[in-house]
XYZ file of N, CA and C in Angstrom:
774
model
N -111.592 -257.974 45.295
C -111.057 -257.983 43.827
C -111.350 -259.560 43.260
N -110.289 -260.417 43.894
C -110.355 -261.963 43.300
C -112.149 -262.567 43.272
N -112.835 -262.320 44.510
C -114.173 -262.567 44.304
C -115.109 -261.687 43.012
N -114.689 -260.560 42.942
C -115.010 -259.932 42.182
C -114.562 -260.526 40.194
N -113.956 -260.505 40.402
C -113.124 -261.121 39.167
C -113.527 -262.629 38.933
N -113.875 -263.349 39.796
C -114.228 -264.895 40.022
C -115.878 -264.777 39.255
N -116.561 -264.044 40.480
C -118.012 -264.078 40.006
C -117.787 -263.104 38.416
N -117.783 -262.693 37.808
C -117.582 -261.875 36.626
C -117.389 -262.907 35.409
N -116.481 -264.276 35.954
C -116.045 -264.806 34.793
C -117.240 -265.680 34.905
N -117.739 -266.205 36.313
C -118.561 -267.238 36.344
C -120.116 -266.594 35.306
N -120.546 -265.203 35.712
C -121.482 -264.975 34.992
C -121.235 -265.436 33.366
N -120.217 -265.164 33.085
C -119.243 -265.169 31.588
C -119.584 -266.786 30.992
N -119.209 -267.065 32.082
C -119.783 -268.590 31.681
C -121.321 -269.350 31.567
N -122.036 -268.917 32.714
C -123.165 -268.801 32.638
C -124.024 -268.171 31.479
N -123.554 -267.106 31.071
C -124.045 -266.602 29.859
C -123.715 -267.442 28.421
N -122.266 -268.192 28.707
C -122.228 -268.873 27.476
C -122.776 -270.230 27.314
N -122.733 -270.735 28.424
C -124.095 -271.961 28.432
C -125.312 -271.723 27.870
N -126.052 -270.596 28.374
C -127.534 -270.090 27.373
C -127.092 -270.102 25.845
N -126.508 -269.780 25.349
C -125.902 -269.670 24.046
C -126.292 -271.030 23.471
N -125.626 -272.320 23.994
C -125.785 -273.393 23.254
C -127.644 -274.073 23.416
N -127.226 -274.714 21.945
C -128.957 -275.529 21.788
C -128.484 -276.891 21.132
N -129.642 -277.260 20.661
C -129.382 -278.711 20.198
C -129.020 -278.601 18.402
N -128.726 -277.346 18.110
C -128.553 -277.390 16.683
C -127.016 -276.489 17.069
N -126.454 -276.200 18.202
C -125.189 -275.867 18.357
C -124.137 -277.025 17.535
N -122.956 -276.023 16.977
C -122.345 -276.962 16.006
C -121.254 -277.615 16.938
N -121.108 -277.152 18.015
C -119.895 -277.717 19.241
C -120.508 -278.689 20.008
N -121.301 -279.278 19.811
C -122.129 -280.412 20.953
C -121.165 -281.631 20.333
N -120.785 -282.519 21.963
C -120.170 -283.781 21.668
C -120.061 -284.318 22.809
N -119.433 -284.992 23.633
C -118.979 -285.956 24.657
C -118.091 -285.471 25.106
N -117.468 -285.496 26.454
C -116.918 -285.072 26.936
C -116.418 -286.152 27.992
N -114.785 -286.105 28.363
C -114.677 -286.678 29.111
C -115.354 -286.714 30.548
N -115.650 -287.960 31.430
C -116.537 -287.708 32.782
C -116.672 -286.099 33.060
N -118.026 -286.075 32.611
C -118.444 -284.795 32.456
C -119.621 -284.472 33.868
N -119.416 -285.685 34.398
C -120.097 -285.634 36.133
C -119.195 -285.785 37.086
N -118.035 -285.897 36.580
C -117.201 -285.499 37.773
C -117.216 -284.406 38.594
N -117.090 -284.759 40.193
C -116.849 -283.396 40.831
C -115.867 -282.876 41.030
N -115.310 -281.853 40.695
C -113.852 -280.828 40.693
C -113.741 -281.212 42.434
N -112.154 -281.134 42.890
C -111.868 -281.097 44.336
C -112.372 -279.635 43.985
N -112.729 -279.461 45.365
C -112.741 -277.856 46.006
C -114.565 -277.620 45.835
N -115.085 -278.260 45.230
C -116.378 -277.456 44.583
C -117.413 -277.593 46.053
N -118.236 -276.523 46.026
C -118.612 -276.106 47.113
C -120.245 -276.589 46.978
N -121.052 -276.496 47.875
C -122.530 -277.002 47.991
C -123.258 -275.444 47.675
N -124.598 -275.747 47.470
C -124.900 -274.500 46.893
C -125.003 -273.730 48.229
N -125.586 -274.664 49.438
C -125.799 -273.559 50.816
C -124.275 -273.066 51.209
N -123.303 -273.637 51.075
C -121.808 -273.170 51.280
C -121.885 -271.878 50.527
N -122.341 -272.143 48.990
C -121.915 -270.808 48.365
C -122.847 -269.571 48.537
N -123.916 -269.977 49.017
C -124.932 -268.888 49.571
C -124.679 -267.951 50.535
N -123.807 -268.771 51.770
C -123.240 -268.800 53.089
C -122.297 -267.813 52.984
N -121.416 -268.247 51.832
C -120.311 -267.296 51.548
C -120.894 -266.011 50.875
N -121.696 -266.241 50.085
C -122.437 -264.860 49.065
C -122.925 -264.135 50.665
N -123.461 -264.652 51.384
C -124.222 -263.595 52.569
C -123.105 -263.047 52.936
N -121.791 -263.690 53.897
C -120.818 -262.949 54.083
C -119.981 -262.007 53.313
N -119.836 -262.489 52.257
C -119.277 -261.340 51.131
C -119.956 -259.887 51.373
N -121.341 -260.128 51.313
C -121.913 -258.982 51.212
C -122.288 -258.521 52.515
N -122.406 -258.823 53.472
C -122.403 -258.327 54.632
C -121.011 -257.645 55.032
N -119.862 -258.100 54.484
C -118.410 -257.636 55.043
C -118.249 -255.785 53.756
N -118.639 -256.558 52.853
C -119.289 -255.438 51.430
C -120.142 -254.334 52.218
N -121.305 -254.414 53.012
C -122.196 -253.634 53.344
C -121.410 -253.161 54.175
N -120.496 -253.663 54.986
C -119.958 -253.013 56.723
C -119.035 -252.193 56.108
N -118.086 -252.356 54.792
C -117.180 -251.869 54.184
C -117.790 -250.071 54.129
N -118.897 -250.379 53.094
C -119.204 -249.092 52.636
C -119.847 -248.374 53.495
N -120.681 -248.999 54.807
C -120.892 -248.125 56.089
C -120.105 -247.400 57.086
N -118.780 -247.804 56.967
C -117.515 -247.561 57.624
C -116.980 -246.472 56.652
N -117.114 -246.820 55.625
C -116.308 -245.718 54.453
C -117.492 -244.467 54.732
N -118.644 -244.502 54.626
C -119.861 -243.332 54.818
C -119.718 -242.740 55.943
N -119.342 -243.213 57.326
C -119.070 -242.808 58.346
C -117.422 -242.358 58.502
N -116.669 -242.691 57.851
C -115.710 -241.912 57.744
C -115.809 -240.471 56.514
N -116.516 -240.654 55.870
C -116.698 -239.862 54.862
C -117.495 -238.590 55.394
N -118.173 -238.758 56.257
C -118.781 -237.714 57.027
C -118.043 -237.116 58.273
N -117.182 -238.096 59.018
C -116.535 -237.557 60.100
C -115.209 -236.684 59.040
N -114.462 -236.866 58.313
C -113.647 -236.171 57.109
C -114.779 -234.877 57.060
N -115.604 -234.882 55.996
C -116.246 -233.486 55.767
C -116.378 -232.850 57.107
N -117.205 -233.014 58.361
C -117.127 -232.574 59.661
C -116.044 -232.107 60.067
N -114.952 -232.768 60.017
C -113.478 -232.042 60.400
C -112.956 -231.004 59.362
N -113.193 -230.880 57.952
C -112.501 -229.944 57.133
C -113.607 -228.648 57.397
N -114.931 -228.987 57.408
C -115.822 -227.799 57.338
C -115.250 -227.153 59.124
N -115.266 -227.810 59.905
C -114.471 -227.532 61.172
C -113.581 -226.349 61.057
N -112.622 -226.980 60.284
C -111.287 -226.439 59.863
C -111.445 -225.432 59.112
N -112.219 -225.649 57.798
C -112.689 -224.552 56.927
C -113.356 -223.021 57.900
N -114.274 -223.362 58.604
C -114.544 -222.572 59.489
C -113.418 -221.629 60.883
N -112.707 -222.812 61.177
C -111.561 -221.715 62.135
C -110.269 -221.028 61.245
N -110.401 -221.626 59.702
C -109.440 -221.025 58.914
C -110.394 -219.678 58.645
N -111.468 -219.734 58.344
C -112.382 -217.954 57.871
C -112.109 -217.032 58.787
N -112.284 -217.872 60.154
C -112.303 -216.953 61.631
C -111.531 -216.466 61.681
N -109.668 -217.205 61.281
C -108.426 -216.465 61.374
C -108.135 -215.434 60.704
N -108.682 -216.063 59.047
C -108.684 -214.888 58.240
C -109.539 -213.818 58.370
N -110.360 -213.585 59.198
C -111.381 -212.350 59.373
C -110.129 -211.656 60.507
N -110.271 -212.715 61.420
C -109.261 -211.811 62.291
C -108.137 -211.157 61.610
N -107.361 -212.011 60.755
C -106.060 -211.293 59.893
C -106.380 -209.638 59.795
N -107.524 -210.220 58.530
C -108.101 -209.145 57.822
C -107.973 -207.668 58.643
N -108.907 -208.116 59.764
C -109.003 -206.886 60.954
C -107.944 -206.520 61.178
N -106.942 -207.163 61.825
C -105.623 -206.637 61.994
C -104.695 -206.258 61.522
N -105.069 -206.431 59.873
C -104.121 -205.614 59.152
C -104.820 -203.962 58.653
N -106.467 -204.135 58.782
C -106.751 -202.952 58.788
C -106.674 -201.801 59.655
N -107.022 -202.659 61.128
C -106.599 -201.699 62.383
C -104.970 -201.279 62.173
N -103.862 -201.752 61.745
C -102.582 -201.715 61.882
C -102.639 -200.098 60.713
N -102.993 -200.470 59.625
C -103.093 -200.043 58.607
C -104.137 -197.999 59.068
N -104.680 -198.216 59.533
C -105.313 -197.064 59.979
C -104.474 -196.537 61.241
N -103.779 -197.307 62.490
C -102.992 -196.698 62.788
C -101.840 -196.040 62.463
N -101.006 -197.015 61.437
C -99.735 -196.330 60.966
C -100.190 -195.144 59.785
N -101.498 -194.711 59.232
C -101.575 -193.853 58.736
C -101.950 -192.347 59.498
N -103.107 -192.825 60.749
C -102.783 -191.840 61.922
C -101.761 -191.545 62.170
N -100.612 -192.424 62.308
C -99.469 -191.920 63.238
C -99.042 -191.249 62.261
N -98.731 -191.655 60.826
C -98.310 -190.513 59.737
C -98.611 -189.273 59.918
N -99.827 -189.485 59.317
C -100.573 -187.929 59.049
C -99.876 -187.038 60.528
N -100.180 -187.708 61.868
C -100.053 -186.907 62.495
C -98.314 -186.480 62.782
N -97.715 -187.215 62.282
C -95.940 -186.769 62.443
C -96.141 -185.783 61.004
N -96.653 -185.873 59.988
C -96.715 -185.047 59.110
C -97.138 -183.416 59.723
N -98.334 -183.177 59.989
C -98.993 -182.684 60.802
C -97.657 -181.576 61.773
N -96.956 -182.863 62.543
C -96.236 -182.118 63.819
C -94.664 -181.427 62.897
N -94.388 -182.457 62.034
C -93.367 -181.871 61.143
C -93.489 -180.494 60.304
N -94.902 -180.430 60.136
C -95.373 -178.922 59.567
C -95.498 -178.006 60.676
N -95.475 -177.815 61.628
C -95.460 -177.276 62.933
C -94.694 -176.681 63.295
N -93.357 -177.837 62.899
C -92.184 -177.266 63.402
C -91.497 -176.817 62.382
N -91.376 -176.807 61.234
C -91.212 -175.975 60.074
C -91.438 -174.665 60.254
N -92.716 -174.520 60.740
C -93.388 -172.890 61.040
C -92.829 -172.375 61.890
N -92.452 -173.085 63.182
C -91.534 -172.433 64.010
C -90.387 -172.120 63.540
N -89.654 -172.962 62.908
C -87.932 -172.265 62.531
C -88.354 -170.970 61.847
N -89.254 -171.128 60.837
C -89.566 -169.800 60.320
C -89.937 -168.373 60.936
N -90.713 -168.560 62.492
C -90.916 -167.869 63.196
C -89.573 -167.590 63.956
N -88.556 -168.439 64.258
C -87.704 -168.270 65.051
C -86.717 -167.744 63.684
N -86.337 -167.645 63.056
C -85.366 -167.362 62.209
C -85.636 -165.605 61.979
N -86.893 -165.392 61.691
C -87.499 -164.346 61.744
C -87.298 -163.331 63.056
N -87.459 -164.063 64.082
C -87.612 -163.232 65.238
C -85.766 -163.371 65.499
N -84.707 -163.898 65.185
C -83.503 -164.149 65.142
C -83.081 -162.998 64.358
N -83.540 -162.400 62.704
C -83.182 -161.500 62.204
C -83.244 -160.215 63.141
N -84.234 -160.206 63.496
C -85.027 -158.748 64.413
C -83.953 -158.525 65.092
N -84.010 -159.512 65.959
C -82.723 -159.250 67.501
C -81.080 -158.976 66.666
N -81.107 -159.581 65.263
C -79.505 -158.935 64.631
C -79.813 -157.291 64.193
N -81.055 -157.152 63.798
C -81.274 -155.808 63.519
C -80.861 -154.735 64.549
N -81.832 -155.177 65.707
C -82.029 -154.616 66.782
C -80.508 -154.128 67.419
N -79.623 -155.493 67.222
C -78.225 -155.284 67.515
C -77.134 -154.607 66.970
N -77.516 -154.487 65.490
C -76.710 -153.380 64.497
C -77.450 -151.786 64.991
N -78.611 -151.524 65.190
C -79.221 -150.486 65.850
C -78.864 -149.786 66.646
N -78.610 -151.057 67.807
C -78.368 -150.527 69.209
C -76.316 -149.717 68.730
N -75.791 -150.955 67.982
C -74.486 -150.542 67.847
C -74.297 -149.090 67.170
N -75.543 -148.648 66.229
C -75.281 -147.439 65.572
C -75.310 -146.002 66.910
N -76.565 -146.479 67.535
C -77.057 -145.698 68.568
C -75.737 -145.315 69.858
N -75.126 -146.540 69.930
C -74.242 -146.160 70.724
C -72.980 -145.411 70.285
N -72.902 -145.151 69.287
C -71.636 -145.090 68.063
C -72.086 -143.005 68.147
N -73.133 -143.096 68.238
C -73.925 -141.610 67.986
C -73.724 -140.819 69.170
N -73.615 -141.819 70.530
C -73.898 -140.979 71.759
C -72.156 -140.644 71.967
N -71.517 -141.572 71.342
C -69.884 -141.663 71.702
C -69.376 -140.529 71.078
N -69.914 -140.117 69.640
C -69.421 -139.057 69.112
C -70.318 -137.727 69.917
N -70.881 -137.620 70.383
C -71.528 -136.551 70.753
C -70.901 -135.992 71.834
N -70.589 -137.309 72.774
C -70.027 -136.935 74.200
C -68.109 -136.843 73.919
N -67.655 -137.078 72.526
C -66.683 -136.293 72.282
C -66.684 -135.189 71.945
N -67.292 -134.775 71.601
C -67.485 -133.455 70.896
C -68.020 -132.125 71.879
N -68.772 -132.925 73.103
C -68.767 -131.963 74.053
C -67.818 -131.759 75.043
N -66.984 -133.055 74.858
C -65.480 -133.398 75.646
C -64.367 -132.232 75.041
N -64.858 -131.398 74.057
C -63.771 -130.298 73.402
C -64.567 -128.961 74.115
N -65.465 -128.538 75.021
C -65.182 -127.838 75.564
C -64.348 -127.319 76.408
N -64.311 -125.961 76.560
C -63.195 -125.535 77.783
C -63.774 -124.655 78.770
N -62.663 -124.710 79.575
C -62.784 -123.667 80.469
C -64.502 -124.375 81.725
N -65.068 -122.987 81.938
C -66.200 -123.543 82.681
C -67.389 -124.119 81.669
N -66.970 -124.290 80.751
C -68.223 -124.394 79.629
C -68.374 -126.445 80.058
N -67.015 -126.695 80.044
C -66.740 -128.550 80.215
C -67.293 -128.963 81.588
N -68.544 -129.009 81.791
C -69.326 -129.334 82.869
C -70.361 -130.663 82.842
N -70.711 -131.147 83.537
C -71.642 -132.303 83.201
C -73.341 -131.728 83.674
N -73.551 -131.027 82.693
C -74.898 -130.526 82.306
C -75.630 -131.305 82.090
N -76.879 -131.452 82.039
C -77.871 -132.327 81.428
C -77.690 -133.243 80.132
N -77.116 -132.663 79.112
C -77.048 -133.502 77.999
C -75.411 -134.140 77.995
N -75.116 -133.742 78.682
C -73.859 -134.779 78.925
C -74.151 -136.306 80.013
N -74.573 -135.835 80.920
C -75.561 -136.937 81.745
C -76.120 -137.783 80.861
N -77.346 -137.346 80.338
C -78.347 -137.635 79.227
C -77.246 -138.996 78.346
N -76.381 -138.023 77.534
C -75.240 -139.190 76.693
C -74.658 -140.074 77.153
N -73.970 -139.681 78.451
C -73.457 -140.640 79.312
C -74.980 -141.836 79.611
N -75.953 -141.563 79.973
C -77.068 -142.367 80.125
C -77.278 -143.207 78.803
N -76.982 -142.777 77.631
C -77.655 -143.226 76.469
C -76.201 -144.416 76.172
N -75.058 -143.772 76.680
C -74.231 -145.165 76.201
C -74.018 -146.262 76.999
N -74.421 -146.282 78.340
C -74.461 -147.365 79.407
C -75.548 -148.119 78.404
N -77.008 -147.618 78.103
C -78.114 -148.361 77.997
C -78.118 -149.305 76.486
N -77.766 -148.613 75.897
C -77.259 -149.411 74.500
C -76.119 -150.706 74.668
N -75.487 -150.386 75.700
C -74.349 -151.176 75.639
C -75.411 -152.651 76.617
N -75.826 -152.047 77.458
C -76.641 -153.401 78.346
C -77.537 -154.218 77.251
N -78.457 -153.213 76.461
C -79.270 -153.994 75.701
C -78.379 -154.831 74.647
N -77.105 -154.578 74.492
C -76.757 -155.000 73.240
C -76.135 -156.021 73.652
N -75.710 -156.454 75.159
C -75.293 -157.520 75.499
C -76.495 -158.611 75.962
N -78.059 -157.786 76.242
C -79.096 -158.767 76.434
C -79.430 -159.267 74.566
N -79.187 -158.498 73.957
C -79.662 -158.862 72.735
C -78.395 -160.077 72.059
N -77.481 -160.017 72.122
C -76.549 -160.870 71.984
C -76.740 -162.577 72.801
N -77.273 -162.138 73.820
C -77.453 -163.225 74.920
C -78.781 -164.032 74.090
N -79.730 -163.286 74.121
C -80.853 -163.709 73.412
C -80.716 -164.340 71.860
N -80.168 -163.863 70.971
C -79.463 -164.281 69.597
C -78.863 -165.659 69.838
N -77.934 -165.994 70.786
C -77.090 -166.996 71.476
C -78.574 -167.956 71.690
N -79.234 -167.765 72.174
C -80.062 -168.376 73.024
C -80.929 -169.002 71.738
N -81.334 -168.241 70.947
C -82.174 -168.786 69.899
C -81.302 -169.372 69.216
N -80.225 -169.274 68.761
C -79.419 -169.908 67.452
C -79.135 -171.256 68.452
N -78.808 -171.693 69.673
C -79.058 -173.105 70.569
C -80.778 -173.692 70.326
N -81.396 -172.980 70.358
C -82.958 -173.204 70.113
C -83.072 -174.049 68.607
N -82.513 -173.466 68.051
C -82.697 -173.244 66.302
C -82.027 -174.556 66.317
N -80.924 -174.805 66.595
C -80.137 -176.277 66.209
C -81.138 -177.119 66.748
N -81.374 -176.903 67.945
C -81.890 -178.249 68.977
C -83.474 -178.568 67.848
N -84.198 -177.660 67.227
C -85.207 -177.751 66.491
C -85.290 -178.353 65.076
N -83.481 -177.896 64.420
C -83.329 -178.576 63.517
C -83.106 -180.080 63.917
N -82.855 -180.506 64.867
C -82.371 -181.999 65.239
C -83.281 -182.508 65.297
N -84.185 -182.451 66.085
C -85.952 -182.647 65.979
C -86.345 -182.703 64.948
N -86.210 -181.855 63.824
C -87.031 -182.268 62.495
C -86.475 -183.159 61.812
N -85.044 -183.100 61.778
C -84.240 -184.432 61.409
C -84.997 -185.516 61.841
N -85.189 -186.037 62.925
C -85.821 -186.882 63.767
C -87.509 -187.442 63.118
N -87.982 -186.377 63.110
C -89.084 -186.124 62.588
C -89.382 -187.115 61.309
N -88.291 -186.311 60.138
C -88.425 -186.529 59.265
C -87.698 -188.476 58.796
N -86.705 -188.556 59.483
C -86.562 -190.319 59.570
C -87.940 -191.123 60.138
N -88.589 -190.815 61.146
C -89.885 -191.221 61.897
C -90.749 -191.238 60.763
N -91.006 -190.073 60.495
C -91.976 -190.187 58.913
C -91.391 -191.199 57.958
N -90.720 -191.146 57.486
C -90.023 -191.806 56.250
C -89.936 -193.445 57.073
N -89.645 -193.777 57.771
C -90.257 -195.237 58.454
C -91.757 -195.731 58.819
N -92.596 -194.598 58.770
C -93.806 -194.824 59.330
C -94.485 -194.697 57.966
N -93.970 -194.332 56.522
C -94.084 -194.367 55.391
C -93.949 -195.694 54.444
N -92.582 -196.023 55.191
C -91.854 -197.380 54.521
C -93.217 -198.328 55.214
N -93.414 -198.375 56.400
C -94.080 -199.696 56.924
C -95.373 -199.731 56.325
N -96.075 -198.043 56.157
C -97.750 -198.180 55.686
C -97.580 -199.180 54.179
N -96.708 -198.472 53.233
C -96.254 -199.088 52.055
C -96.114 -200.601 52.125
N -95.415 -201.041 53.310
C -95.065 -202.643 53.297
C -96.348 -203.321 53.470
N -97.250 -202.547 54.505
C -98.820 -203.419 55.103
C -99.550 -203.257 53.931
N -99.442 -202.290 53.011
C -100.325 -202.529 52.153
C -100.380 -202.839 50.743
N -99.056 -203.256 50.398
C -98.543 -204.348 49.519
C -99.074 -205.718 50.098
N -98.808 -205.928 51.483
C -98.671 -207.569 51.829
C -100.687 -207.235 51.994
N -101.423 -206.674 52.365
C -102.941 -206.458 52.115
C -103.223 -207.199 50.926
N -102.639 -206.580 49.576
C -102.843 -206.611 48.386
C -102.514 -207.929 47.802
N -100.921 -208.521 48.370
C -101.098 -209.507 48.186
C -101.793 -210.816 48.549
N -102.022 -210.613 49.915
C -102.862 -211.378 50.455
C -104.543 -211.663 50.114
N -104.934 -210.631 49.466
C -106.281 -210.611 48.934
C -106.183 -211.499 47.515
N -104.916 -211.159 47.037
C -104.774 -211.652 45.390
C -104.716 -213.145 45.412
N -104.096 -213.833 47.111
C -103.789 -215.009 47.070
C -105.231 -215.722 47.820
N -106.141 -215.092 48.580
C -107.167 -215.556 49.311
C -107.854 -216.661 48.163
N -108.213 -217.832 48.402
C -109.199 -218.091 47.451
C -110.645 -217.975 47.740
N -111.280 -218.089 47.030
C -112.984 -217.704 47.155
C -113.208 -218.729 48.486
N -114.165 -218.005 49.095
C -114.466 -218.363 50.533
C -116.209 -219.108 50.081
N -116.255 -220.327 50.290
C -117.513 -221.036 50.670
C -118.973 -220.407 51.347
N -119.730 -220.414 51.019
C -120.918 -220.002 51.988
C -121.390 -220.886 52.641
N -121.126 -222.168 52.187
C -121.643 -223.647 52.858
C -120.874 -224.491 53.858
N -121.733 -224.703 55.292
C -120.641 -224.911 56.460
C -121.507 -226.030 57.185
N -120.810 -227.022 57.123
C -121.648 -228.083 58.060
C -121.036 -228.044 59.452
N -122.295 -227.970 60.191
C -122.141 -227.692 61.325
C -122.186 -229.048 62.327
N -122.738 -229.996 61.904
C -122.763 -230.827 62.794
C -122.641 -232.541 62.405
N -122.401 -233.426 63.125
C -121.976 -234.534 62.144
C -122.857 -235.593 62.009
N -123.481 -235.342 60.728
C -125.192 -236.211 60.916
C -124.391 -237.693 60.215
N -123.711 -238.058 59.498
C -123.533 -238.915 58.658
C -122.914 -239.975 59.928
N -121.832 -239.650 61.158
C -121.816 -240.748 61.759
C -122.960 -241.125 63.122
N -123.930 -240.134 62.960
C -124.978 -240.535 63.830
C -126.127 -240.996 63.280
N -126.423 -241.213 61.891
C -127.864 -241.675 61.507
C -127.479 -242.599 60.214
N -128.575 -243.988 60.056
C -128.328 -244.780 59.116
C -127.769 -243.690 57.548
N -127.267 -244.801 56.633
C -126.803 -244.472 55.206
C -128.348 -243.790 54.580
N -128.511 -242.728 54.201
C -129.564 -242.397 53.280
C -129.853 -243.120 51.840
N -128.606 -243.418 51.176
C -128.661 -244.119 50.082
C -128.606 -245.721 50.330
N -128.985 -246.597 49.978
C -129.269 -248.145 50.093
C -128.058 -248.188 49.359
N -127.070 -249.296 49.728
C -125.954 -249.734 49.125
C -126.320 -250.652 47.779
N -125.985 -250.894 46.927
C -126.065 -251.722 45.428
C -126.192 -253.138 45.910
N -125.386 -253.775 46.730
C -125.510 -254.859 47.083
C -126.728 -255.086 48.356
N -127.416 -254.116 48.718
C -128.846 -254.363 49.072
C -129.874 -254.454 48.026
N -130.503 -255.986 47.872
C -131.449 -255.373 47.070
C -132.391 -256.415 47.578
N -133.929 -256.013 46.602
C -134.965 -256.777 47.163
C -135.083 -258.715 47.494
N -134.230 -258.544 46.544
C -134.125 -260.264 46.351
C -132.711 -260.655 47.204
N -132.239 -261.086 48.335
C -131.224 -261.566 49.368
C -130.598 -263.011 48.803
N -130.213 -263.235 48.915
C -129.478 -264.608 49.112
C -130.049 -265.431 50.244
N -130.576 -266.537 49.885
C -131.057 -267.364 50.900
C -132.428 -266.952 51.241
N -132.935 -265.948 50.539
C -134.567 -265.599 50.656
C -135.614 -266.311 49.452
């Protein structure tokens, strides 16, 4: 910076010298104008210094160009890796959304089937209850008939065919009623188990729906925050392998000392 400032000042002084002519009002004698100031360089020393300064500046420009090329190449690789990771993340999110949606649909279908099973089982239990009530009525009818036949007297009170048939009817409904009650009890236990499974399915379905909503919001937020993806990607570091495409301003057709 000091060299640049000194050269700028020297240019201004040289230009100021060119403004003087024989008609200038500020002409006059100066004290020891031919005295060489201490530290004054020869022209050859000045040219050599300028050449070294020019070479140093050109080397810095070249190094900066190489560094810029390496930086651009590294950034392009990072952007490409980030793009790949973004695509993988998007694919993973879409896959998870599809899996969650399929799982939720399967749970909803299973829940509907369980509800239909509950309805069928309740109808079957109601049918069994009606059969039990009907069996009790038949048994009461048989008991009443046996009681009436037992009122016969003397030789008429015998184990004839009607009496035997009524005794058989009394035994059969009792067995049927016991079997129906056992079946009804088993159906009630089955219904309780199905209700517990239905409650578990409801919790699982709610959890799946909540997870699906969270993932969808996550995907929406991600899409809104993702920057616009560029299409230009540098695939090789050409700046560090080739010379500068543009010549430095320090490189001119008229170099020092030529």
